[in-house]
Short mmCIF file of C-alpha atoms in Angstrom, two decimals:
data_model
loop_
_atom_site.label_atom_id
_atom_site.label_comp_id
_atom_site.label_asym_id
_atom_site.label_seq_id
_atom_site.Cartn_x
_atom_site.Cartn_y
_atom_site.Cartn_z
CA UNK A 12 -85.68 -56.76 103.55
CA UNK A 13 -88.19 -55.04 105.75
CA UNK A 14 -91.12 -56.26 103.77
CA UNK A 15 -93.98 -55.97 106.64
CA UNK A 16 -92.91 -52.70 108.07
CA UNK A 17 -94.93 -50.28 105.38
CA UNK A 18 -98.34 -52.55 106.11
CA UNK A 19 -97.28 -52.81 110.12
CA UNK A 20 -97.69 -48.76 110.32
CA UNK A 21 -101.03 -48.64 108.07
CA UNK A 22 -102.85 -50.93 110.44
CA UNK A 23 -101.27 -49.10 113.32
CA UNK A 24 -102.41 -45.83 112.14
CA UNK A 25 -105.91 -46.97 110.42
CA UNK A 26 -106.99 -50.25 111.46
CA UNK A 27 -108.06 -51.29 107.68
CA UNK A 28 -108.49 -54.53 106.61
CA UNK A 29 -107.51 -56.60 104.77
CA UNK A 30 -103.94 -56.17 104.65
CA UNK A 31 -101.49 -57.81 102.62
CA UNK A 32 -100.12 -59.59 106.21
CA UNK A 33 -103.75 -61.11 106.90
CA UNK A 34 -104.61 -62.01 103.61
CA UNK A 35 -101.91 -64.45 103.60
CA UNK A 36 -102.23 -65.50 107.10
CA UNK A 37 -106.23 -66.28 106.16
CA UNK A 38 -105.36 -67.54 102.05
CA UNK A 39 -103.19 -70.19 104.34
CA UNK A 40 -105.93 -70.95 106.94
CA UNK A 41 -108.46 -70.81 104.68
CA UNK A 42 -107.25 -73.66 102.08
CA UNK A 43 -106.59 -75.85 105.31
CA UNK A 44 -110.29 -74.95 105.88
CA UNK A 45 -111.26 -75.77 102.41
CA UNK A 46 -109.26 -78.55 101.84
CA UNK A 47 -110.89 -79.81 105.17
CA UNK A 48 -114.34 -81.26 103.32
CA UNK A 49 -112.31 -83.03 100.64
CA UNK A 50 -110.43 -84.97 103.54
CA UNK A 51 -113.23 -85.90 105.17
CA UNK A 52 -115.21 -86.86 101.63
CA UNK A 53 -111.73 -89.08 101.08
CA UNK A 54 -111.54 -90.85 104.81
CA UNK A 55 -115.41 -91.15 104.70
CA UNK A 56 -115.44 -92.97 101.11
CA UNK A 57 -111.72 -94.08 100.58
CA UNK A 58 -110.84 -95.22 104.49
CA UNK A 59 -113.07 -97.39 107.04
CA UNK A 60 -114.06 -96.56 109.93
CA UNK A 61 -111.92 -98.22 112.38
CA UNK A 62 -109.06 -96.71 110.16
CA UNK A 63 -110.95 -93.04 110.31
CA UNK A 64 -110.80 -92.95 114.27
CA UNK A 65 -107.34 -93.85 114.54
CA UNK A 66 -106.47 -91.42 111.70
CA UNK A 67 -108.20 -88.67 113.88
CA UNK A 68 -105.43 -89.60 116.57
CA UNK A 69 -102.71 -89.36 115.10
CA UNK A 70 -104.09 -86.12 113.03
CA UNK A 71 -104.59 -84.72 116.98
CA UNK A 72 -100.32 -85.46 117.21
CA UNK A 73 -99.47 -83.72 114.17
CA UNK A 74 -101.82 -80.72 114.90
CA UNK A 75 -99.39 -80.03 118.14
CA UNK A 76 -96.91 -78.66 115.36
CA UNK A 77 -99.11 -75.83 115.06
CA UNK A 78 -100.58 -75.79 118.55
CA UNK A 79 -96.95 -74.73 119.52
CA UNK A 80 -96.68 -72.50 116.88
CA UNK A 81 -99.75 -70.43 117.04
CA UNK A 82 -99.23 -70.99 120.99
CA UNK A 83 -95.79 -70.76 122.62
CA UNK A 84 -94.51 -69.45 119.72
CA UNK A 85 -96.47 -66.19 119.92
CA UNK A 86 -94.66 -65.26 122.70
CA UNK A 87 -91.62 -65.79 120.99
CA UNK A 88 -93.12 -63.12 118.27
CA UNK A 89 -93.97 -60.54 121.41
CA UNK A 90 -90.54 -60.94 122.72
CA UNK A 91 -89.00 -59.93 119.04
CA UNK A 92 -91.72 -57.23 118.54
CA UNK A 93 -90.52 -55.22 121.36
CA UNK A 94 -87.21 -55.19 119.63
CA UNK A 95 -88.32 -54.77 115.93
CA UNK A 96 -87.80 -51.10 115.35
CA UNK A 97 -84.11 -51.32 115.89
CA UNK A 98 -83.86 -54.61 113.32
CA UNK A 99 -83.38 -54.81 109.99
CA UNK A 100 -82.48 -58.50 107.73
CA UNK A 101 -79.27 -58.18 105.23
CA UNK A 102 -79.71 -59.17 102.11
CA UNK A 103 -77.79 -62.76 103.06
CA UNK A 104 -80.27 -63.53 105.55
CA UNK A 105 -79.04 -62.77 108.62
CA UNK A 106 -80.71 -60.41 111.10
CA UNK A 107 -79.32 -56.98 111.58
CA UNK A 108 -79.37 -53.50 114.08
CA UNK A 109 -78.38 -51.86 116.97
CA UNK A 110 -76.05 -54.48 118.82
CA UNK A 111 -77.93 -54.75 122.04
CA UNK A 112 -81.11 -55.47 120.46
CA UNK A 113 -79.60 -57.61 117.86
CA UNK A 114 -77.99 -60.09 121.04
CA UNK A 115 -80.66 -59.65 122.80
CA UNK A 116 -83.28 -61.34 120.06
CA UNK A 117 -80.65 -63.85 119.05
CA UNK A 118 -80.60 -64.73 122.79
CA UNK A 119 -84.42 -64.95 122.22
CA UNK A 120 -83.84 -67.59 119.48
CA UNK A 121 -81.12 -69.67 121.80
CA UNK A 122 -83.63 -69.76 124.73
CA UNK A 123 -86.30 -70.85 122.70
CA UNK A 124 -84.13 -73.35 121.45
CA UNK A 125 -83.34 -74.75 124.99
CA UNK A 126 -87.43 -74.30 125.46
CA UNK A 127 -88.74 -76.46 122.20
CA UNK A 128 -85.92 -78.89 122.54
CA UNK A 129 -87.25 -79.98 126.39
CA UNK A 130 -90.83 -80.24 124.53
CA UNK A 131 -88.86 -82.17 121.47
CA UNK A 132 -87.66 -85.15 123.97
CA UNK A 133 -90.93 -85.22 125.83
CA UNK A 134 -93.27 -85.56 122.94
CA UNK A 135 -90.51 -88.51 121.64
CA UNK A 136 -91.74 -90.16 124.56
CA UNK A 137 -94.68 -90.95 123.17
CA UNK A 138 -93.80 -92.99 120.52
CA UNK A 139 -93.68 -96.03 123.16
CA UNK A 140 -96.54 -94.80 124.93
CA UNK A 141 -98.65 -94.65 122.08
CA UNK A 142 -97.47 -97.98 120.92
CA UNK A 143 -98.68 -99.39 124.04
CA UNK A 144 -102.03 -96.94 124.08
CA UNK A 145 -103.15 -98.36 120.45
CA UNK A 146 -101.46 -100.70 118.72
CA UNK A 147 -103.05 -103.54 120.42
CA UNK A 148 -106.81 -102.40 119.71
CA UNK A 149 -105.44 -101.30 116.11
CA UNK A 150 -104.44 -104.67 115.30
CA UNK A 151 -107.60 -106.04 116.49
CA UNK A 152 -109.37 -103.64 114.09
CA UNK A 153 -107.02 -104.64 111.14
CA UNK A 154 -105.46 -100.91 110.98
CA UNK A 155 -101.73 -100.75 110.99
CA UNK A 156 -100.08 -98.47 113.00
CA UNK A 157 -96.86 -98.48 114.63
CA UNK A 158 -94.85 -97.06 111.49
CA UNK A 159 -97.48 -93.80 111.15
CA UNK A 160 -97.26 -93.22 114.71
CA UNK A 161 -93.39 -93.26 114.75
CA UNK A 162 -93.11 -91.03 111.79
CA UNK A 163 -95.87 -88.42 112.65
CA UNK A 164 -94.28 -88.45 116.62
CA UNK A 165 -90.46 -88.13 115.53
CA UNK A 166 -91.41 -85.82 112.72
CA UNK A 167 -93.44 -83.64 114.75
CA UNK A 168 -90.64 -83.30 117.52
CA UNK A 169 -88.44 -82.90 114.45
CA UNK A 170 -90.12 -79.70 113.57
CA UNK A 171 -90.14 -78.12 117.04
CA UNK A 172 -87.13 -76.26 116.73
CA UNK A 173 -87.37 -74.48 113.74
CA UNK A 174 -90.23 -72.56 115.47
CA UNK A 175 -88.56 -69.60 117.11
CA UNK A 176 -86.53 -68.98 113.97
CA UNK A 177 -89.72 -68.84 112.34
CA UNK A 178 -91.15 -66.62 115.12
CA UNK A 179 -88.30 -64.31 115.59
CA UNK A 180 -88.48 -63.78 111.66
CA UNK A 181 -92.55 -63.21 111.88
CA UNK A 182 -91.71 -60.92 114.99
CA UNK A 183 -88.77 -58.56 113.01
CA UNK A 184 -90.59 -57.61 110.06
CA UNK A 185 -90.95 -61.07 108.38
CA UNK A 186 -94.58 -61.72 108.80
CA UNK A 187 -95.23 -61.69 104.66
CA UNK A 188 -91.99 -63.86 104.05
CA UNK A 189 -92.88 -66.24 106.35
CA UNK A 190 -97.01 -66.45 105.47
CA UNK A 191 -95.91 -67.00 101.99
CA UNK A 192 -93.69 -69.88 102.59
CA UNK A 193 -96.53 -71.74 104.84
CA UNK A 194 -98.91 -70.84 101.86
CA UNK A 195 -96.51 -73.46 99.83
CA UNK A 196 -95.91 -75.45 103.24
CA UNK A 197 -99.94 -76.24 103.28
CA UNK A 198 -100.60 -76.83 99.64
CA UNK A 199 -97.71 -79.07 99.42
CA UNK A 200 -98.81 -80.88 102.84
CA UNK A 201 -101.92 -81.23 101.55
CA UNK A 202 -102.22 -82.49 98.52
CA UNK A 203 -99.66 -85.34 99.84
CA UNK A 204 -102.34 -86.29 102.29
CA UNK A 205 -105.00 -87.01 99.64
CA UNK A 206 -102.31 -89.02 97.71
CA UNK A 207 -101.95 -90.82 100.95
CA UNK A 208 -105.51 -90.92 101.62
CA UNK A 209 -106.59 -92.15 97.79
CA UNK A 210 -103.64 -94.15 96.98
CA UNK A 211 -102.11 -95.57 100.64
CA UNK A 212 -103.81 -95.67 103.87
CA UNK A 213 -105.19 -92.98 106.36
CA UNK A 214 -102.09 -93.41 108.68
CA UNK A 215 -99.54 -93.15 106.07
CA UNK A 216 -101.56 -90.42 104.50
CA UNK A 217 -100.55 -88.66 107.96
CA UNK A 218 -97.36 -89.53 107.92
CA UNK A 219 -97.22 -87.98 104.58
CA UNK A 220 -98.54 -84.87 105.35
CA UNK A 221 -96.30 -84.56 108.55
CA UNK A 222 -93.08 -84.94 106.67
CA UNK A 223 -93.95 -82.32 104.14
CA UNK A 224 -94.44 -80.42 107.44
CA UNK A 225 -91.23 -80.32 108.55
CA UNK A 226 -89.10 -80.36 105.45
CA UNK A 227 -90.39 -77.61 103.33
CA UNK A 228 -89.86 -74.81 106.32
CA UNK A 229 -86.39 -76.58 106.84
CA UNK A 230 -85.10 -76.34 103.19
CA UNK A 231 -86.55 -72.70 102.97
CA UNK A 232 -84.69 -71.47 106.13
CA UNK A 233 -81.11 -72.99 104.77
CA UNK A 234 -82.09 -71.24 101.36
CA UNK A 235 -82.93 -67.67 102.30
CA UNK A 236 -81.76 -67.42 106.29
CA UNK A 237 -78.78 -70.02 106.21
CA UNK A 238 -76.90 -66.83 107.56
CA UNK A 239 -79.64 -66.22 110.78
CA UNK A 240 -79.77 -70.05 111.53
CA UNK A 241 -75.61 -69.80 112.11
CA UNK A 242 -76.18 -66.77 114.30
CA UNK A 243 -78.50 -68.06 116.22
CA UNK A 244 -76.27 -71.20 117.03
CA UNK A 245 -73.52 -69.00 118.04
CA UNK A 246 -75.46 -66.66 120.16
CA UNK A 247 -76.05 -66.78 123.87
CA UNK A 248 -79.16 -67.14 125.72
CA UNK A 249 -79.61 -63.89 127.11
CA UNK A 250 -83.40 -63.33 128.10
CA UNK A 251 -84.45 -65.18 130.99
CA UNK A 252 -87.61 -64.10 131.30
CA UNK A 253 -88.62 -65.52 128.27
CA UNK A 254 -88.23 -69.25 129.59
CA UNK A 255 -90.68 -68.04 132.55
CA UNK A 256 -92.88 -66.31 129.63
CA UNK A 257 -93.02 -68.91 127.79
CA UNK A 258 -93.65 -71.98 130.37
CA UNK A 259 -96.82 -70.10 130.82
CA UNK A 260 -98.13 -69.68 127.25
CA UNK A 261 -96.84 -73.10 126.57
CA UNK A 262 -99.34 -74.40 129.39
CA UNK A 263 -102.15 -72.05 128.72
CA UNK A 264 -101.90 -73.84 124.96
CA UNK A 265 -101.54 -76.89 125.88
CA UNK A 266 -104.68 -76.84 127.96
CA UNK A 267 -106.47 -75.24 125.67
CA UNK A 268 -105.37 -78.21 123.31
CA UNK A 269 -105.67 -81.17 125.40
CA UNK A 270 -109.50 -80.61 126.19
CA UNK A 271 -111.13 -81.27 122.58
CA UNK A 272 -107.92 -83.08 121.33
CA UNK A 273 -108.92 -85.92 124.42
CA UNK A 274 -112.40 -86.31 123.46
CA UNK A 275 -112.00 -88.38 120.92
CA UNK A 276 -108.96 -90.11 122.53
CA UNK A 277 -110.75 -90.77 125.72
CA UNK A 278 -113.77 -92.23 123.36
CA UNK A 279 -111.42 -94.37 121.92
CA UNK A 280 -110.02 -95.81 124.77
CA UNK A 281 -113.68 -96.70 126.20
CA UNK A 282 -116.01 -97.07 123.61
CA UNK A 283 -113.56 -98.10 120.49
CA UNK A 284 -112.41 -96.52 117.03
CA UNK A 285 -116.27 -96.29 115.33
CA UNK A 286 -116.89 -93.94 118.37
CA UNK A 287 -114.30 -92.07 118.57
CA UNK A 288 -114.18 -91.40 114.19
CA UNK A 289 -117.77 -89.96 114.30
CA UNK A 290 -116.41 -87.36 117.31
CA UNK A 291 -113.54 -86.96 115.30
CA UNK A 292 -115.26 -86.15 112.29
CA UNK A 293 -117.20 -83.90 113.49
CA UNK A 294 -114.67 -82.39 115.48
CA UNK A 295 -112.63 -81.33 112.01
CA UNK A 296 -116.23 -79.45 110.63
CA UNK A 297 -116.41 -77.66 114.00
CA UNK A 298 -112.93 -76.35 114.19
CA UNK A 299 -112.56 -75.16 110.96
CA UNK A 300 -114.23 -71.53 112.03
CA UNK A 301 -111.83 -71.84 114.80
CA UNK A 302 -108.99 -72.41 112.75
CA UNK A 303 -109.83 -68.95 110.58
CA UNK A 304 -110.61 -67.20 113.54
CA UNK A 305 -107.34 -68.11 115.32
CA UNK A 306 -105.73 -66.99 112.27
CA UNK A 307 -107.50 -63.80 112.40
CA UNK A 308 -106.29 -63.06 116.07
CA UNK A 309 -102.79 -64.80 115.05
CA UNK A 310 -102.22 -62.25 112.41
CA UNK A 311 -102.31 -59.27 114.97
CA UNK A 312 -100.37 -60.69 117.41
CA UNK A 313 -97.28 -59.19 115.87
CA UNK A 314 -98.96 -55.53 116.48
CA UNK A 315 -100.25 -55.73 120.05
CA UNK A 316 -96.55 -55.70 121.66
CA UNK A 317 -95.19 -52.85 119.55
CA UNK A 318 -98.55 -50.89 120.08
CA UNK A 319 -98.56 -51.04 123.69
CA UNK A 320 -94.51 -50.00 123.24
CA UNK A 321 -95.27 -47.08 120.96
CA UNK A 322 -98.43 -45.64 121.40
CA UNK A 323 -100.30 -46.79 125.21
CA UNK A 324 -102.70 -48.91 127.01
CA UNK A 325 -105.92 -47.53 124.82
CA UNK A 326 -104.49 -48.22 121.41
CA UNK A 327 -103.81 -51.60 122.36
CA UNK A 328 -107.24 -52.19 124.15
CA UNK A 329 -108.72 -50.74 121.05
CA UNK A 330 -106.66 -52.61 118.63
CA UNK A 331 -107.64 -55.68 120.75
CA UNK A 332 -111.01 -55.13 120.85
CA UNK A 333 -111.82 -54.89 117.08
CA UNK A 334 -109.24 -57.94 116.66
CA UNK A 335 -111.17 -60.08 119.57
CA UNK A 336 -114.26 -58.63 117.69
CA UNK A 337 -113.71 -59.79 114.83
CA UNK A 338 -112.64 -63.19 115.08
CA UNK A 339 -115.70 -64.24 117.68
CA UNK A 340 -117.74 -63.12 114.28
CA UNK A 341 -115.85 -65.08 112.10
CA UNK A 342 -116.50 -67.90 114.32
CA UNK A 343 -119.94 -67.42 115.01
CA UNK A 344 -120.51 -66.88 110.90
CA UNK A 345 -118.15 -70.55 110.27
CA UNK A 346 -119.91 -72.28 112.88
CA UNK A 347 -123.44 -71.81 111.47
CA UNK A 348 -122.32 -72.69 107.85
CA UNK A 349 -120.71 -75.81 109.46
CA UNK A 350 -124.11 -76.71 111.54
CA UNK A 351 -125.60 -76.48 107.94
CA UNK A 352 -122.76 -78.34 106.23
CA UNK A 353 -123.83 -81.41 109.13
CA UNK A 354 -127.65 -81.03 108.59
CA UNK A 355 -127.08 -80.85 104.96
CA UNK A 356 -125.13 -83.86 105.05
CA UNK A 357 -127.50 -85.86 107.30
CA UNK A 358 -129.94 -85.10 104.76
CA UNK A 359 -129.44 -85.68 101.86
CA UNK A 360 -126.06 -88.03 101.92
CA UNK A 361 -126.66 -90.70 105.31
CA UNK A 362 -124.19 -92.96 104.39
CA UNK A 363 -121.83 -89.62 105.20
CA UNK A 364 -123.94 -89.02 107.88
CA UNK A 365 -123.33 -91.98 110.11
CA UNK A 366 -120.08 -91.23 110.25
CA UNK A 367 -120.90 -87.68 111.56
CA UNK A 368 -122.55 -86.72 115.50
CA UNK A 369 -126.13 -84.97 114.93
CA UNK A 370 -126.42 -81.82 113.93
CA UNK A 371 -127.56 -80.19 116.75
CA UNK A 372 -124.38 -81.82 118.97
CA UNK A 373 -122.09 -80.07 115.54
CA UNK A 374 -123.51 -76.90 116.59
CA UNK A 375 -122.47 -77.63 120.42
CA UNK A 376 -118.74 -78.23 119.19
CA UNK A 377 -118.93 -75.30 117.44
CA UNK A 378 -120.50 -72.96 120.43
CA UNK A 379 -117.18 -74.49 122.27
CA UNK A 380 -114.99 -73.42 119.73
CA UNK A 381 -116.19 -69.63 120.21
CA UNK A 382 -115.92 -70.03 123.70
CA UNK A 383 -111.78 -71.23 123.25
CA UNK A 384 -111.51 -68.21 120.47
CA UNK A 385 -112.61 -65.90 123.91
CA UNK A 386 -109.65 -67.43 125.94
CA UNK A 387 -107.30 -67.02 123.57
CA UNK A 388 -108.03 -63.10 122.90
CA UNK A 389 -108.58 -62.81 126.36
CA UNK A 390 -104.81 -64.20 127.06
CA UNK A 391 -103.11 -62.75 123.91
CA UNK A 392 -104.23 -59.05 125.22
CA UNK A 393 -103.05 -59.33 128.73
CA UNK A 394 -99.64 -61.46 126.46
CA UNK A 395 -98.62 -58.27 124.71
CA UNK A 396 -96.88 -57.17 128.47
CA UNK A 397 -95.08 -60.51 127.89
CA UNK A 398 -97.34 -61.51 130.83
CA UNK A 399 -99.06 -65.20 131.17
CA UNK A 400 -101.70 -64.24 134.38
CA UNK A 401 -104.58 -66.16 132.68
CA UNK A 402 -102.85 -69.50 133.03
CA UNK A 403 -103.88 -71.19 136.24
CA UNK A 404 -107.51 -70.30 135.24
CA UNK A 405 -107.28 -71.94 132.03
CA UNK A 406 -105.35 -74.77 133.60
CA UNK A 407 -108.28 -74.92 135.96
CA UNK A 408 -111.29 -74.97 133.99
CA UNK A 409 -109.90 -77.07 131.05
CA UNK A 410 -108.77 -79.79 133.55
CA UNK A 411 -111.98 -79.86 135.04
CA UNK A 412 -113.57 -80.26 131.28
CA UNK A 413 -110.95 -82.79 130.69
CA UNK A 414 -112.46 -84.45 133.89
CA UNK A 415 -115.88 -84.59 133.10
CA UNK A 416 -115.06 -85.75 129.64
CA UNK A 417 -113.21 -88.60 131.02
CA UNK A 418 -116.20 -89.47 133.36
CA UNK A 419 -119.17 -88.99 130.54
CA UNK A 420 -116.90 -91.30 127.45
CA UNK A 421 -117.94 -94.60 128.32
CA UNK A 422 -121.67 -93.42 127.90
CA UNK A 423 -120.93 -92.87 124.04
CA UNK A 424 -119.89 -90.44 121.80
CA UNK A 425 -123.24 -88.35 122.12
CA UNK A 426 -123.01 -87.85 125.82
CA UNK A 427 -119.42 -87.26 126.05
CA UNK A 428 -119.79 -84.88 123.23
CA UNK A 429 -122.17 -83.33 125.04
CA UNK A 430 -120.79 -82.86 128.61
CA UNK A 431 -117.90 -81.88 127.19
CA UNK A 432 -119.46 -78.59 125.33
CA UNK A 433 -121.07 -77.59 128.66
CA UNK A 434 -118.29 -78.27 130.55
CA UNK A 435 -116.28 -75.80 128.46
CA UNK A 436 -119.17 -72.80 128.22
CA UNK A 437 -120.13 -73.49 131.76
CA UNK A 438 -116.77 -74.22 133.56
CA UNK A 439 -114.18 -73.23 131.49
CA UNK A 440 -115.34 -69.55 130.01
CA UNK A 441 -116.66 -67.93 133.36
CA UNK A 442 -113.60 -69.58 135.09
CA UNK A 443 -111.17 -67.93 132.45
CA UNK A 444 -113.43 -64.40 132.44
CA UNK A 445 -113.28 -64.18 136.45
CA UNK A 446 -109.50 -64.42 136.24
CA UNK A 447 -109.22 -61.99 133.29
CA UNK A 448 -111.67 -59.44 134.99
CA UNK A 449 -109.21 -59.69 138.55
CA UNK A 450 -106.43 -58.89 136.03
CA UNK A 451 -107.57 -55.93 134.96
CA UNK A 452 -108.86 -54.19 137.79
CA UNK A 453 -105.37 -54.56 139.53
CA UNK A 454 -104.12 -53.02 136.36
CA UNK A 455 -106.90 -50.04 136.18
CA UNK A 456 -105.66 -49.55 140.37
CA UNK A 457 -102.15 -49.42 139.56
CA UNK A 458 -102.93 -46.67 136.64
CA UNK A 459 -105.11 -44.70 139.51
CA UNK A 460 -102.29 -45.17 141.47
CA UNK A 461 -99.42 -43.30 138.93
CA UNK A 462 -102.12 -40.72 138.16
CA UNK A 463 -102.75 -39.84 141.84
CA UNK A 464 -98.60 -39.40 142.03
#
């Protein structure tokens, strides 16, 4: 049941693309990416617009499903990756190998447990404090929304801990077993947002879309891993490190999150729903070339632990170079169709348009989103040591974005969309760079140094 091992050693060896391992990861990313227009067509035409800004909120709650995913659980994947060559699945289910490697990555899935479960009962806490946040101003605009925020919250933290099973299976030779169930996951997802959207209400539509979320990777898991899931409960948490490890990537994500997820929020709360739906629109156009490029980084992730393991330091900077590469083009290329997509729809369809920032303040969005795509490969190369040094720099420059954000929202959407894109290319970026460059020249000294002995 090895089925990514014969496509992990082509890219090792060649570097090709595609592969069968990214075409799924990008099929999946890329119908959330195409399905994105249709939303927005449905919310613009079917929804109004007090509903559309506080269906961008609770859209921003559900998204931390795969925020953690993409985010903490990565290291999760880089913990199991170091371990892969000596793990094999059964044909039950259940994970296999050498017995020190097999306890040690079931101790991987135990801590991770302990991990997601703290993030499980804090995110539950929001519930009330969203309640108090929004329902108020949501029943002054007519929208109802104490039942979609309960669902979305309690299914979200519902769906935490079935992350580092999912990891640990992407992480041991999984990766196309797992893609092809989040192909389904999506499509299913989706389309019962757009019955939502077309036939209940934007909220519910949410709530929709978050329970098909959680229960299709649930029901999969007890179908074709039933056997791994009852390891993993009666395994030990034996690696340590990885709670350290994964506090780190945890923050560096959440971060990394909180700054564009707050702009609208922060809108909201100052300027009121119409506001805050026009930044939210045209926050879903912009980070749709983020969301492909993020899968394009995501989908080597797997590979940069096991090819610093097995083959050195300039395989993996090479491996990360093309990767990092790569996905800056694919969001440069994204974020000039969706500049044209916003001019296009300003255009020729204004009644769309008013619901949308300018064009030119699109294309801002969009220059932040390549400037995020740069922390993230910046952080996932230095992540493959199981390593988090890039944090406190992130944490750094996205609070101060948060800050200015918070400062520039009760001028209006336009200005706080504004400050916030310079904040992030001219705080954020150099902040994150500066720390990454100090990184690696302690790591070029300490190679000088083992060459010199």
């Amino acid at each position: 049941m090895n089925d990514d091992a014969p496509h992990v050693a082509t890219i090792r060896q060649s570097g090709r693309w595609p592969d069968r391992a990214l075409g799924l990861v990008l099929a999946t990313r890329l119908l959330a990416v195409l399905a994105g227009p249709v939303t927005l067509y449905l919310v613009a035409t079917r929804r109004t617009l007090p509903e559309q800004g506080f269906f961008f909120v609770l859209v921003n709650v559900q998204a931390l499903a795969s925020l953690v995913e993409l985010g903490v659980g990565t290291i999760v994947v880089q913990f199991i990756s170091h371990e892969s060559p000596s793990l094999h699945w059964r044909r039950d289910g259940a994970l296999d190998g050498e017995p020190a490697a097999l306890e040690r990555a079931l101790g991987v899935v135990r801590q991770g447990w302990r991990w997601y479960g703290i993030l499980a009962l804090l995110l539950l806490l929001a519930v009330p404090v969203g309640l108090g946040a929004f329902d108020a101003a949501a029943a002054r605009a007519g929208v109802s929304f104490a039942a979609a925020w309960t669902v979305v919250v309690v299914g979200t933290a519902a769906y935490l801990p079935l992350v580092p099973l999912l990891c640990t299976l992407e992480g041991a030779h999984g990766l196309l077993r797992v893609q092809s169930m989040r192909l389904v996951q999506s499509t299913t997802a989706i389309l019962a947002l757009w019955i939502g959207l077309v036939g209940v209400g934007a909220l519910e539509a949410v709530s929709m879309f978050a329970l098909c979320w959680l229960v299709i990777p649930a029901a999969w898991l007890l179908w074709k891993h039933r056997a791994f899931v009852a390891q993993a409960l009666r395994a030990r948490s034996s690696e340590p490190s990885l709670a350290a490890a994964q506090w780190r990537t945890g923050g560096i994500w959440l971060v990394l999150w909180a700054a564009p997820q707050l702009l609208p929020q922060l809108v909201l709360a100052a300027r009121g729903a119409a506001d805050a739906g026009r930044i939210g629109m045209s926050l879903a156009i912009a980070t749709a070339p983020v969301t492909l490029a993020g899968a394009w980084l995501q989908s080597r992730y797997p590979q940069y632990a096991a090819t610093l393991a097995r083959s050195g330091r300039q395989a993996l900077d090479d491996l990360a170079r093309r990767a990092g590469a790569r996905a800056l083009g694919v969001c440069a290329l994204g974020g000039m169709a969706a500049t044209g997509a916003a001019w296009l729809i300003h255009r020729f369809l204004p009644r769309f348009g008013d619901r949308l920032l300018s064009p030119a303040l699109v294309a801002a969005l969009c220059a932040t989103g390549l400037g995020w795509i740069a922390i993230h490969a910046l952080a996932a190369y230095l992540r493959a040591e199981r390593r988090e040094p890039l944090f406190a720099g992130a944490a750094l420059g996205a609070g101060l974005t948060i800050v200015a954000t918070a400062f520039a929202a009760p001028r209006g959407a336009e200005i706080a969309t504004l400050v916030y894109s310079l904040a992030v290319l001219a705080l954020a970026v150099p902040i994150v760079s500066i720390a990454f460059r100090a990184e690696r020249a302690k790591r070029v000294d300490v190679r000088a140094d083992v060459s010199g002995d």
